[in-house]
CSV table of C-alpha atoms and ligand atoms in Angstrom, one decimal:
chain,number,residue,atom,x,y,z
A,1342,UNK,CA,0.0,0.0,0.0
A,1343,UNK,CA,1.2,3.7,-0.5
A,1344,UNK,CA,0.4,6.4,1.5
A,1345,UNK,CA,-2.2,7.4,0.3
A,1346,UNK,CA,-3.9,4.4,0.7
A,1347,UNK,CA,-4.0,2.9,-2.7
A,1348,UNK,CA,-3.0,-0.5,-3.6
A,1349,UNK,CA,-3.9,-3.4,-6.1
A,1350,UNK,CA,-4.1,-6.4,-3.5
A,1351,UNK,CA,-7.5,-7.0,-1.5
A,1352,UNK,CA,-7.6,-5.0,1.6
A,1353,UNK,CA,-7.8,-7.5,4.4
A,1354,UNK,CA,-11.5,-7.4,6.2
A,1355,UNK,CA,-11.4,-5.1,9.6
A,1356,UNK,CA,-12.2,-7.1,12.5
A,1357,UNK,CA,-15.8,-4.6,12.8
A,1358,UNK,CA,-18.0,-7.3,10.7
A,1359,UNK,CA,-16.8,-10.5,12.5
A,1360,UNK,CA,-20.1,-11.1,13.3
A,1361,UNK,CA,-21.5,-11.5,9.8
A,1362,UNK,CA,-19.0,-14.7,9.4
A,1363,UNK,CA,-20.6,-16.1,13.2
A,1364,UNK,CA,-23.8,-15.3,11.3
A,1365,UNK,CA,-23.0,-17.4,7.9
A,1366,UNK,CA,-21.1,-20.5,10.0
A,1367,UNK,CA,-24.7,-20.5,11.8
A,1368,UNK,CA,-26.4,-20.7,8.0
A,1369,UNK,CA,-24.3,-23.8,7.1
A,1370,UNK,CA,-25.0,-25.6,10.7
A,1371,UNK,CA,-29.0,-25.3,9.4
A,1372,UNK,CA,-28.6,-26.3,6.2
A,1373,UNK,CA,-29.6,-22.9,4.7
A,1374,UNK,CA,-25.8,-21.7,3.4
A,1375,UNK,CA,-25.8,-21.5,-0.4
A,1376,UNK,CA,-23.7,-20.7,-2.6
A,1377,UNK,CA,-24.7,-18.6,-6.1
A,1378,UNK,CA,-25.3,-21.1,-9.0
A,1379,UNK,CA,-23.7,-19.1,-12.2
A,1380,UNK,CA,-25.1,-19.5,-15.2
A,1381,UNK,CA,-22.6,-19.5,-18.4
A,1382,UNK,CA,-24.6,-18.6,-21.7
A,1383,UNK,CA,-28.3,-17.9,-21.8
A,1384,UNK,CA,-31.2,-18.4,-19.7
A,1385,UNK,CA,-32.7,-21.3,-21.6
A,1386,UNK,CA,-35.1,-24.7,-20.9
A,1387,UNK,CA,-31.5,-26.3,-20.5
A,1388,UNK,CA,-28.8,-24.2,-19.3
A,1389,UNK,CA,-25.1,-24.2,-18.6
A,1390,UNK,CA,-25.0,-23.3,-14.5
A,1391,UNK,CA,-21.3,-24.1,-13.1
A,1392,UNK,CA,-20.4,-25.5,-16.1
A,1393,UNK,CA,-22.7,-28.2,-16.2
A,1394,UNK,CA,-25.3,-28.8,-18.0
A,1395,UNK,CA,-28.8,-29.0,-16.6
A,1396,UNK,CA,-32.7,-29.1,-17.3
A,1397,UNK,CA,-33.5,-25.7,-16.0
A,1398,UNK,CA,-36.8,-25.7,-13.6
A,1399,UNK,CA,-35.8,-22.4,-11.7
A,1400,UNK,CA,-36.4,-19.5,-13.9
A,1401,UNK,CA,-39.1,-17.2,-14.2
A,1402,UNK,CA,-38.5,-17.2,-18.2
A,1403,UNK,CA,-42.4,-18.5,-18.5
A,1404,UNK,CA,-42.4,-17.7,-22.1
A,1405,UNK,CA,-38.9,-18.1,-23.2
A,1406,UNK,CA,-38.6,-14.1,-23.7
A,1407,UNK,CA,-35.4,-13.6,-22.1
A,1408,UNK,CA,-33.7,-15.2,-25.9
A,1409,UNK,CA,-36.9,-14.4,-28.3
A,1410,UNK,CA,-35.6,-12.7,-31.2
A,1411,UNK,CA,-38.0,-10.3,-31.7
A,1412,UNK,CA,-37.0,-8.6,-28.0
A,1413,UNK,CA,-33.1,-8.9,-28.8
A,1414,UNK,CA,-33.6,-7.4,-31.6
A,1415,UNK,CA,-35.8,-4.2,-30.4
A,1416,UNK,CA,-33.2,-3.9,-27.2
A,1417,UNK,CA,-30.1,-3.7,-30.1
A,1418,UNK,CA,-32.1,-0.8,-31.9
A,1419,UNK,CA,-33.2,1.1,-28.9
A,1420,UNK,CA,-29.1,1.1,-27.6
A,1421,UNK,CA,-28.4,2.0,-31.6
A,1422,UNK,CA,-30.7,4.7,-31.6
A,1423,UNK,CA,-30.7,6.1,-27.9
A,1424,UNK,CA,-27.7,4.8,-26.3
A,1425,UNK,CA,-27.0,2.9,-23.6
A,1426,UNK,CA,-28.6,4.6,-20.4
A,1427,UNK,CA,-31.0,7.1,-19.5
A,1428,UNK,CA,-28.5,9.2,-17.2
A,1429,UNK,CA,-31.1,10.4,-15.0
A,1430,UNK,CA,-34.3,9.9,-12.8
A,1431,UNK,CA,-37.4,10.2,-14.3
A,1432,UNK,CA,-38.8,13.4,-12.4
A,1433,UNK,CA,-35.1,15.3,-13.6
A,1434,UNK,CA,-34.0,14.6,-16.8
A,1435,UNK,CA,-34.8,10.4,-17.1
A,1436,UNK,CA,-38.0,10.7,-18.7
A,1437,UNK,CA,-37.5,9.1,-22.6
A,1438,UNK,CA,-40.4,9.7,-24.8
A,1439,UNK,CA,-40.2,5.5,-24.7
A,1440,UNK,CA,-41.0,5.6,-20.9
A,1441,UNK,CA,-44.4,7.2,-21.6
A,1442,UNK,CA,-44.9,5.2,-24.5
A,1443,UNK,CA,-44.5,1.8,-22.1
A,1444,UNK,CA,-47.0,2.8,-19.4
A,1445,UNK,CA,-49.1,3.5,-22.2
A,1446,UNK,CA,-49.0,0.0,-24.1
A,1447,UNK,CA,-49.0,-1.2,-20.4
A,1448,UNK,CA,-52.2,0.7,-19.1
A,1449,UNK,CA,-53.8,-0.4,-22.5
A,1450,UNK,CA,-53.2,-3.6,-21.5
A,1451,UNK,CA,-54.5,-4.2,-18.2
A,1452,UNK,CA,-57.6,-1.8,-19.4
A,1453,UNK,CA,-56.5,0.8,-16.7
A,1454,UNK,CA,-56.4,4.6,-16.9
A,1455,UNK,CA,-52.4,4.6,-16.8
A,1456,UNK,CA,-49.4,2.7,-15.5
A,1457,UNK,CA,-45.8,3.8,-14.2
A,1458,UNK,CA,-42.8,1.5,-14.3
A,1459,UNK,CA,-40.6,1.3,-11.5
A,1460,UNK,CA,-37.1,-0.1,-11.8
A,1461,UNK,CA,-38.4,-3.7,-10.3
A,1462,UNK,CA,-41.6,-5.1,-8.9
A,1463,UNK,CA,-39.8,-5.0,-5.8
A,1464,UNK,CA,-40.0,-1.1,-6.1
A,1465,UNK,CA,-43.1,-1.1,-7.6
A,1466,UNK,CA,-44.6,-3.3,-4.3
A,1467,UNK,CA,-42.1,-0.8,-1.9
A,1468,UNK,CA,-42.4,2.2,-3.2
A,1469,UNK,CA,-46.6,2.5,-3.5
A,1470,UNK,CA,-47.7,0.9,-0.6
A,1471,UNK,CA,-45.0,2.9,1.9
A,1472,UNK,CA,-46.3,6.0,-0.7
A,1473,UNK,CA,-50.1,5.7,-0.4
A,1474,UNK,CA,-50.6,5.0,3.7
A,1475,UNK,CA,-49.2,6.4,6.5
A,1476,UNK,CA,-49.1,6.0,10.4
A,1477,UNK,CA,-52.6,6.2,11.0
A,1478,UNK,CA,-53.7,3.3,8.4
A,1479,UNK,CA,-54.1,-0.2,8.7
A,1480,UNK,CA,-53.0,-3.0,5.9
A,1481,UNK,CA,-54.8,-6.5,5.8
A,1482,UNK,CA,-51.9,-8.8,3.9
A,1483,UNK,CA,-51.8,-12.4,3.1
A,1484,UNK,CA,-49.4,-14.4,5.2
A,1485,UNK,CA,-47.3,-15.1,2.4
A,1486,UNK,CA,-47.6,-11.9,0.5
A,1487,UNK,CA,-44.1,-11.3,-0.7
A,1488,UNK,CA,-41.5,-9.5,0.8
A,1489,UNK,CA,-41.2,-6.5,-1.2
A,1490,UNK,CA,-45.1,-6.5,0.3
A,1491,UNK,CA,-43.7,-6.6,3.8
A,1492,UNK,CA,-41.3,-4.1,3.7
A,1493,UNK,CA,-43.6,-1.7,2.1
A,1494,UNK,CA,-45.7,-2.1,4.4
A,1495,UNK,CA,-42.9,-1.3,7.1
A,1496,UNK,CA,-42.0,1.4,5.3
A,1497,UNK,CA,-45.5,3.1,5.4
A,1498,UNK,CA,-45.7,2.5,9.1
A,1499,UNK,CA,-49.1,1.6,9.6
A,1500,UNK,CA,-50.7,-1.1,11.4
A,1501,UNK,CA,-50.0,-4.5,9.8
A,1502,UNK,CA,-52.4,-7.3,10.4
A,1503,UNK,CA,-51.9,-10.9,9.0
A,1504,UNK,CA,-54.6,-13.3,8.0
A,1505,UNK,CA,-54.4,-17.0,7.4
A,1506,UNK,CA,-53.1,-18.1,3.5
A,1507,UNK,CA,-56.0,-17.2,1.7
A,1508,UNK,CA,-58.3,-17.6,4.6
A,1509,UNK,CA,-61.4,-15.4,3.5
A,1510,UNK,CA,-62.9,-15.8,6.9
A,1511,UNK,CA,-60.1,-15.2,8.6
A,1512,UNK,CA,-59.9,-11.9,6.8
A,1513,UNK,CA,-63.2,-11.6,7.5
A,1514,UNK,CA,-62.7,-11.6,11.0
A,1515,UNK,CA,-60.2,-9.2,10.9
A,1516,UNK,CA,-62.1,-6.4,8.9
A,1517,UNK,CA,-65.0,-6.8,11.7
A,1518,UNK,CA,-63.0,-6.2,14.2
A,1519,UNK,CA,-61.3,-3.0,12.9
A,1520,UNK,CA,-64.4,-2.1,11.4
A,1521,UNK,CA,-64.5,1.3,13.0
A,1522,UNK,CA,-61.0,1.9,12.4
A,1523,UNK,CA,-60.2,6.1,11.9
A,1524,UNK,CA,-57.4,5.7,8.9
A,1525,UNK,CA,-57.0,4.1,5.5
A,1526,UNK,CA,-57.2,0.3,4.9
A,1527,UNK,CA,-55.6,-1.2,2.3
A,1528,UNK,CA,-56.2,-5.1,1.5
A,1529,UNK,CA,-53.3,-6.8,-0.2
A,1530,UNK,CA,-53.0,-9.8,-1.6
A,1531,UNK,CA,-50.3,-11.6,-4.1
A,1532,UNK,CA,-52.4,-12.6,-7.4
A,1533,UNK,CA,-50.2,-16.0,-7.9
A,1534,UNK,CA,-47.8,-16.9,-4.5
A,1535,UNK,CA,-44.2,-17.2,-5.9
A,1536,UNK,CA,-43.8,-20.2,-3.1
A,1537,UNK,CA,-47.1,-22.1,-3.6
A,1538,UNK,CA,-48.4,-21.9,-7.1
A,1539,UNK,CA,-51.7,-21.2,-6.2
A,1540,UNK,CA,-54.0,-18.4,-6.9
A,1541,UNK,CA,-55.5,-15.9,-4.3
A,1542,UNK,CA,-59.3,-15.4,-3.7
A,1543,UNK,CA,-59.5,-12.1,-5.4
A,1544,UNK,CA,-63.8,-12.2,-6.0
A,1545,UNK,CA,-63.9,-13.1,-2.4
A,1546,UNK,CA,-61.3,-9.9,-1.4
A,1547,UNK,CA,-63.0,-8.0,-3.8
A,1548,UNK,CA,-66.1,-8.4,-2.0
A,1549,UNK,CA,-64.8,-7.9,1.5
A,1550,UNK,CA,-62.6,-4.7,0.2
A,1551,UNK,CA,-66.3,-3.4,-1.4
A,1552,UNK,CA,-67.7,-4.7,2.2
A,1553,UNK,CA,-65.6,-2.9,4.3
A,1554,UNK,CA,-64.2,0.2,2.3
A,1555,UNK,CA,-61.0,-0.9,1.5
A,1556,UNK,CA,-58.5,-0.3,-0.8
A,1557,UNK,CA,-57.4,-3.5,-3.2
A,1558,UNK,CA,-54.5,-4.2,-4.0
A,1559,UNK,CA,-52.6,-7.3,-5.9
A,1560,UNK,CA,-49.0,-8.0,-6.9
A,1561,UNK,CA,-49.6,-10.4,-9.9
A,1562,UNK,CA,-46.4,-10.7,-10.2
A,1563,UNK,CA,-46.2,-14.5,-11.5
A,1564,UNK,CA,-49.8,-14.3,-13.6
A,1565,UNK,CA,-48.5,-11.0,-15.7
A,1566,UNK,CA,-48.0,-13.1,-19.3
A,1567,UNK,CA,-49.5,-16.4,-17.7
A,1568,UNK,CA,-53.1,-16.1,-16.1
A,1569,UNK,CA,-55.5,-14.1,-18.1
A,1570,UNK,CA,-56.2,-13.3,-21.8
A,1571,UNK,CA,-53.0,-13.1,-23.4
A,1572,UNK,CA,-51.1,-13.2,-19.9
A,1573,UNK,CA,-53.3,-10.1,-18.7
A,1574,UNK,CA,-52.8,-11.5,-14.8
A,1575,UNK,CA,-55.7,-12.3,-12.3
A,1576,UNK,CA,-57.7,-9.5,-12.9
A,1577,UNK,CA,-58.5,-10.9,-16.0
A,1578,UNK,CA,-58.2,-14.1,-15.0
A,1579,UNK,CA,-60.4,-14.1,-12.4
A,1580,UNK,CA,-63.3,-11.5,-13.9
A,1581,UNK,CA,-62.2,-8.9,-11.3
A,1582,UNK,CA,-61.8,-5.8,-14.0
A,1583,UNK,CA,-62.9,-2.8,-11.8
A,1584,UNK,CA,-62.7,-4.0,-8.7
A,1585,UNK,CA,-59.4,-4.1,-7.9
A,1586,UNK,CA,-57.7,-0.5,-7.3
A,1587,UNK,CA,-53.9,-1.1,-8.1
A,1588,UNK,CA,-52.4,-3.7,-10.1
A,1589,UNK,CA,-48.7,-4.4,-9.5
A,1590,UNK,CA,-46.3,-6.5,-12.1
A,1591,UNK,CA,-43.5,-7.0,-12.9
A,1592,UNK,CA,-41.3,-6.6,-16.3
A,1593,UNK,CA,-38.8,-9.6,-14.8
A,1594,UNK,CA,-40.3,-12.8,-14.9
A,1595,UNK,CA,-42.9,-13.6,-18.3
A,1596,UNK,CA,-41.7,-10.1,-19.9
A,1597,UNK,CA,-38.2,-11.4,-20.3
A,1598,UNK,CA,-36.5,-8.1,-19.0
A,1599,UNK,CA,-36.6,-5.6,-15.9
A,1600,UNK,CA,-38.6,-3.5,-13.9
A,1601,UNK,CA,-41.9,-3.5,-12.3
A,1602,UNK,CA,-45.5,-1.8,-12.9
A,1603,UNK,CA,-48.6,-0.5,-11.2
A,1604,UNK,CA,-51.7,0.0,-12.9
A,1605,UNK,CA,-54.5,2.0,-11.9
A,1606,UNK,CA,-56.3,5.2,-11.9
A,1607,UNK,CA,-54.5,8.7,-13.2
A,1608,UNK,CA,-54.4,10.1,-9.8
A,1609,UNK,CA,-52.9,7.1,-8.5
A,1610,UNK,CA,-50.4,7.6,-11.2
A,1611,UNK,CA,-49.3,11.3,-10.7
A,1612,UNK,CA,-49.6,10.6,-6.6
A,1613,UNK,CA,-46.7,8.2,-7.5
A,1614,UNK,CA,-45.0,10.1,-9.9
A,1615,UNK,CA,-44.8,12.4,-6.5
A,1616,UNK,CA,-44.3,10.5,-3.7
A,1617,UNK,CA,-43.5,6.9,-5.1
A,1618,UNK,CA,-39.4,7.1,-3.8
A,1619,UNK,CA,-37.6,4.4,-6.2
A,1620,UNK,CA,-39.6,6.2,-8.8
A,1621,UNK,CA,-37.7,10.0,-7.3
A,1622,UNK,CA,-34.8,9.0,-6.4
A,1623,UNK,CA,-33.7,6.1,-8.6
A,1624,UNK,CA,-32.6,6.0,-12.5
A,1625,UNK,CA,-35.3,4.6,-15.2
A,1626,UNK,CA,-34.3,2.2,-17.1
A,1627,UNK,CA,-32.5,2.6,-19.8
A,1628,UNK,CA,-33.6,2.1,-23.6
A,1629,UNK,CA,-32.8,-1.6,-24.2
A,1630,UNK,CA,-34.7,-2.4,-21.6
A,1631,UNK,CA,-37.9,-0.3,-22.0
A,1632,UNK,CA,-37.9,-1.2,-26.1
A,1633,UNK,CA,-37.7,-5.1,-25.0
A,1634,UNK,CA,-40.8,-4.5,-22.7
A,1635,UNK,CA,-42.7,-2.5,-25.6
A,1636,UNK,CA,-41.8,-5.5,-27.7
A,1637,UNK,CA,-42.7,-8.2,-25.3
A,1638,UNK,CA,-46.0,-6.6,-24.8
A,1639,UNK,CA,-46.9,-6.3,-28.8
A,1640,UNK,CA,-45.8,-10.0,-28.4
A,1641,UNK,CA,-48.4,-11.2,-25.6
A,1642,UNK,CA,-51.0,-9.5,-27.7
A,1643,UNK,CA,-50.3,-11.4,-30.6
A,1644,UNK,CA,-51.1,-15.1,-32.2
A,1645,UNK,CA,-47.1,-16.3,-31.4
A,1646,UNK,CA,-48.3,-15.0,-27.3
A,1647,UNK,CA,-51.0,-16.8,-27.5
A,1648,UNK,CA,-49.7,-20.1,-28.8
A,1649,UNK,CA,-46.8,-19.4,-26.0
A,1650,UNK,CA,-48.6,-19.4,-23.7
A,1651,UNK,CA,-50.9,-22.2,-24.6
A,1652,UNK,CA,-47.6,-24.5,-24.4
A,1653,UNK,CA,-47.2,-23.3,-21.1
A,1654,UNK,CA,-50.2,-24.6,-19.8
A,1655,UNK,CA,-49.7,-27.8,-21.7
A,1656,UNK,CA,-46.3,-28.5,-20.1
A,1657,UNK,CA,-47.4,-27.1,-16.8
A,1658,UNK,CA,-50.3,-30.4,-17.3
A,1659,UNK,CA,-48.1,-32.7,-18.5
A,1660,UNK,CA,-45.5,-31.6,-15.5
A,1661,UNK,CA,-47.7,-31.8,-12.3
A,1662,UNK,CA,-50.0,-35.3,-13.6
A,1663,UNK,CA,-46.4,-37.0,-13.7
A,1664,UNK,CA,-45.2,-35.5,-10.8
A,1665,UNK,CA,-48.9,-36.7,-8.8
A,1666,UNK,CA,-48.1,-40.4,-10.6
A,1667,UNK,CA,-44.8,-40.6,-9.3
A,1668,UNK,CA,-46.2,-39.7,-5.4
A,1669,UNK,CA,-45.4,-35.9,-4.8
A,1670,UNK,CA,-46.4,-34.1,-2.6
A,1671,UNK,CA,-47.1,-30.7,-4.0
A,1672,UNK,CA,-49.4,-28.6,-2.3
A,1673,UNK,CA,-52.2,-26.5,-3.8
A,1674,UNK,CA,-50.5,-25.7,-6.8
A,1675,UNK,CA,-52.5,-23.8,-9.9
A,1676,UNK,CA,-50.2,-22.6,-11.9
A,1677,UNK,CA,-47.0,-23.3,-13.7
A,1678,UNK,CA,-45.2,-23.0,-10.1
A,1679,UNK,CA,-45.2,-26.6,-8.7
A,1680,UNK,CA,-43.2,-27.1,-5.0
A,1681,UNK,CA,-42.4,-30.5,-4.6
A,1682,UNK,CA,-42.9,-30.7,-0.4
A,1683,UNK,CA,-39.8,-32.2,1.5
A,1684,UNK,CA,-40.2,-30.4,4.8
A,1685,UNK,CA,-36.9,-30.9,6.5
A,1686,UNK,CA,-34.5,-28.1,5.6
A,1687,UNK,CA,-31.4,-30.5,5.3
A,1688,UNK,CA,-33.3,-33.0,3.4
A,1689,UNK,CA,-34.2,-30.7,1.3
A,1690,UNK,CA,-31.3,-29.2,0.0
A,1691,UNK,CA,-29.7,-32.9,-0.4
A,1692,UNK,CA,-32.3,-33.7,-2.2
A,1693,UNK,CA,-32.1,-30.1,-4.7
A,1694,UNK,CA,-28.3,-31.1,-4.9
A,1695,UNK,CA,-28.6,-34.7,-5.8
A,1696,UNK,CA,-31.2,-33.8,-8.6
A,1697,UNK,CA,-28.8,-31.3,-10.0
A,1698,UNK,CA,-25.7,-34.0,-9.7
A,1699,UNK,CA,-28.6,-36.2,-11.9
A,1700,UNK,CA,-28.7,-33.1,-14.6
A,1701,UNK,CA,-32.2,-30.9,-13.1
A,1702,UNK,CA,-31.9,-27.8,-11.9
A,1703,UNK,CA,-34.5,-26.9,-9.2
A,1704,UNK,CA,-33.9,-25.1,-6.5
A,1705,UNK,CA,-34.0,-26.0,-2.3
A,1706,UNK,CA,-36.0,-23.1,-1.3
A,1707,UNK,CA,-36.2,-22.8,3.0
A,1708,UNK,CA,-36.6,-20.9,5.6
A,1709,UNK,CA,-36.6,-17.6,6.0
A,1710,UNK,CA,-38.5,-17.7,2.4
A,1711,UNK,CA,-40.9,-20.3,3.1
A,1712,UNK,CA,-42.3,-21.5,7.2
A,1713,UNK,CA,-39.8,-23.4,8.9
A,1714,UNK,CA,-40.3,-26.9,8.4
A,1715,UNK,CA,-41.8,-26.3,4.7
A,1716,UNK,CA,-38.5,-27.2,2.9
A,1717,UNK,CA,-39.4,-28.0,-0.4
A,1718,UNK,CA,-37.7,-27.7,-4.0
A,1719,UNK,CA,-39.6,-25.4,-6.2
A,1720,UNK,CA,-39.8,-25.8,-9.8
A,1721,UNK,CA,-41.1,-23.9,-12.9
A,1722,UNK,CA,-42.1,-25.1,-16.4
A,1723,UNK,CA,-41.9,-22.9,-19.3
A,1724,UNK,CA,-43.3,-23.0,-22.7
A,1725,UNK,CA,-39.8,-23.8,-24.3
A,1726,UNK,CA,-39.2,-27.0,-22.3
A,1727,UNK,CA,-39.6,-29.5,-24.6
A,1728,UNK,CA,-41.8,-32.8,-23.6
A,1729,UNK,CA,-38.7,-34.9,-23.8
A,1730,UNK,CA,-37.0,-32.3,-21.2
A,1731,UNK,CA,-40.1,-32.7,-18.8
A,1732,UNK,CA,-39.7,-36.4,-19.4
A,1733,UNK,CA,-36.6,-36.7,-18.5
A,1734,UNK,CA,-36.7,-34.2,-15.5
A,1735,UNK,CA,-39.9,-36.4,-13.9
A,1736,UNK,CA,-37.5,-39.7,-14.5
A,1737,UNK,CA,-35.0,-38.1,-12.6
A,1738,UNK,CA,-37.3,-36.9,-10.2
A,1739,UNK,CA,-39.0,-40.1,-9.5
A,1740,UNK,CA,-35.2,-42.2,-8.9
A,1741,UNK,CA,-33.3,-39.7,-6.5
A,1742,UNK,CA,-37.1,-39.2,-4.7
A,1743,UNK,CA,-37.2,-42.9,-4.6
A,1744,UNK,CA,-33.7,-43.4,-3.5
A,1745,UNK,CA,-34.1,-40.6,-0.9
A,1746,UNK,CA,-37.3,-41.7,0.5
A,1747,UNK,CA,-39.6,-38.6,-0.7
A,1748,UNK,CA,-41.5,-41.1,-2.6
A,1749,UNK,CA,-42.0,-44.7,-2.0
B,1157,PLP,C1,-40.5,-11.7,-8.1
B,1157,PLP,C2,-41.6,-11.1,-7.4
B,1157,PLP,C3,-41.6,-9.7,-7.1
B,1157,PLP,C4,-40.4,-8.8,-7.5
B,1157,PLP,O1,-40.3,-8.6,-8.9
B,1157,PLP,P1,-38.9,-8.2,-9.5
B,1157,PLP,O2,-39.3,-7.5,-10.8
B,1157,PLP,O3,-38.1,-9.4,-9.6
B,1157,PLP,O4,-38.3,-7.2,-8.5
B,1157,PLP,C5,-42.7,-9.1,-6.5
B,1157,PLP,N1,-43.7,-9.8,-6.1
B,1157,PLP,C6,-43.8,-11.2,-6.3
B,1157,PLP,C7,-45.0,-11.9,-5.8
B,1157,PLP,C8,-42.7,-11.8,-6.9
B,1157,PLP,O5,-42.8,-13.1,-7.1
């Protein structure tokens, strides 16, 4: 090192954050150390992670749109024509004409007044819900709402009460007994749970948010491009078009890309364009990205969508009956999300890392994502998985389950 201070070699750690390495010895001990699974090419059905090569069933690449050539194409024009970033946040100077052209297509969409993007759903879920209560409000949220859910509600400080997994009753009970409560209440559910697979009650919270003059919220974060006409989410889905006051999405998962959305009324909009923070005090996205979600978006609404997503559901079916057949347990599943129920944390991720020795890719997901106790290795089908992939993945699934003793 100079004087200064400078050097090429890695600084050795000061002893101040000894305690995060107690913390991660503490991690292994459970079971619940990991380390990062790199993938080496593209995001595909099968995929190169670690240098091996493995049938893929942990992305959120629903549709294949993370390679579709249409979207590679439209982000290499957009970074042609407009360069590579958008060197500032939207409210300064960050606001490209193609911003406003995206929350258009995407409010045309969902059949709402008008949309903003946020840089991920994460800050979409955040940044409105800590934005649109305050102190003197009360939230109503799903027990496994996600956690950029939670920590928006954190954020907004108001009162937080839990009901059971898509307990209407319990819900129920909670809205009686606040019933005379002074504030705001905002009822929040996720549309499809990312851990489950299942879908949430949204008539039945519709009703009770109509009942008991709440506002209604959903984070349909895993239906956007899967549930719905043309992957319109559980709104459509569901028949819930008017009923439900803010629609969140994302631009990750189905889309292919980046970034998050909420759909609603103009006010809602401007309120957010005011007082939503990632959307203040954060850069937009830059033109690649937005052009990929414009062109995603022309390609939901088209035949090619369609037929997309058509094979989605027709893997998902094909997945889950063989999966039942071979003796899984997995839970309510509705949707292309199918958790394959081990329990035992250890178990669990023996299990994830024996598949993946086999050639399958899904991953051990445990606590603090899912209840202690609710180990389980969650997998997603896509529409590019071809039938011989799934094939191969349930005859893989059925030996190590048998050899392990998940199945008999
Ligand atoms: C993935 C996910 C998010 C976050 O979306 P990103 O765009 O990845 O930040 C929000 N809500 C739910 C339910 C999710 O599954």
């Amino acid at each position: 090192m100079d004087q200064e201070g400078h050097t090429t070699e890695t600084a050795s750690p000061r002893p101040q954050l000894n305690y995060l390495h107690d913390v991660l010895e503490d991690l292994k001990a459970q079971h619940l150390y990991f380390r990062l699974k790199v993938l080496e090419g593209e995001q595909k059905p099968v995929a190169n992670f670690d240098g091996k090569e493995v049938i893929n069933l942990s992305s959120n690449n629903y549709l294949g749109f993370t390679t579709h050539k249409a979207l590679r194409r439209a982000a290499m024009e957009a970074t042609k024509r407009f360069g590579v970033g958008s060197g500032a946040v939207r409210t300064i100077a960050g606001t490209m004409k193609m911003h406003m052209e995206l929350e258009e297509q995407i409010a045309r969409f969902k059949g709402t007044e008008a949309c903003v993007v946020f840089q991920s759903g994460f800050a979409a879920n955040a940044g409105t819900v800590s934005a649109i209560l305050g102190k003197e409000d009360l939230i109503i949220s799903d027990e496994l709402n996600h956690a950029s859910i939670i920590d928006g509600c954190r954020l907004s400080k108001a009162a937080i009460k839990v009901f059971r997994h898509k307990d209407v009753g319990d819900c129920e009970r909670i809205l009686k007994e606040t019933e005379s409560w002074p504030g705001k209440k905002l009822l929040i559910t996720d549309g499809v749970f990312s851990m489950e697979g299942d879908i949430a009650p949204l008539p039945q919270l519709s009703d009770l948010a109509e009942k008991y003059n709440c506002i209604m919220m959903v984070d349909d974060a895993h239906s956007s491009g899967v549930l719905g006409r043309n992957g319109r989410g559980t709104v459509d889905h569901l028949g819930c078009h008017g009923r439900v006051d803010i629609q969140v999405g994302t631009l990750s998962k189905a889309v292919g890309s980046l970034g998050g959305y909420v759909c609603g009324s103009r006010d809602l909009i401007e309120f957010l364009y005011h007082r939503g923070r990632p959307f203040l005090f954060s850069t937009s996205h830059p033109p690649s990205v937005v052009a990929t979600c414009q062109a995603a978006f022309t390609l939901l609404d088209s035949a090619e969508g369609e037929g997309l997503i058509r094979k989605l559901w027709s893997n998902t079916k094909f997945f889950k009956r063989g999966l039942k057949r071979l003796g899984f347990k997995t839970g309510e599943s509705q949707t292309p999300i199918t958790p394959i129920m081990v329990g035992d944390a250890a178990k669990c991720s023996e299990f994830s890392r024996r598949l993946y020795d086999a050639g399958l890719f899904g991953v051990a997901i445990g606590y603090p994502t899912v209840a202690q106790g609710k180990a389980r290795v969650r997998t997603i089908v896509t529409a590019t998985h071809k039938r011989a992939d799934l094939e191969k993945a349930l005859e893989i699934l059925g030996r190590i389950g048998r050899e392990m003793q998940i199945i008999s």
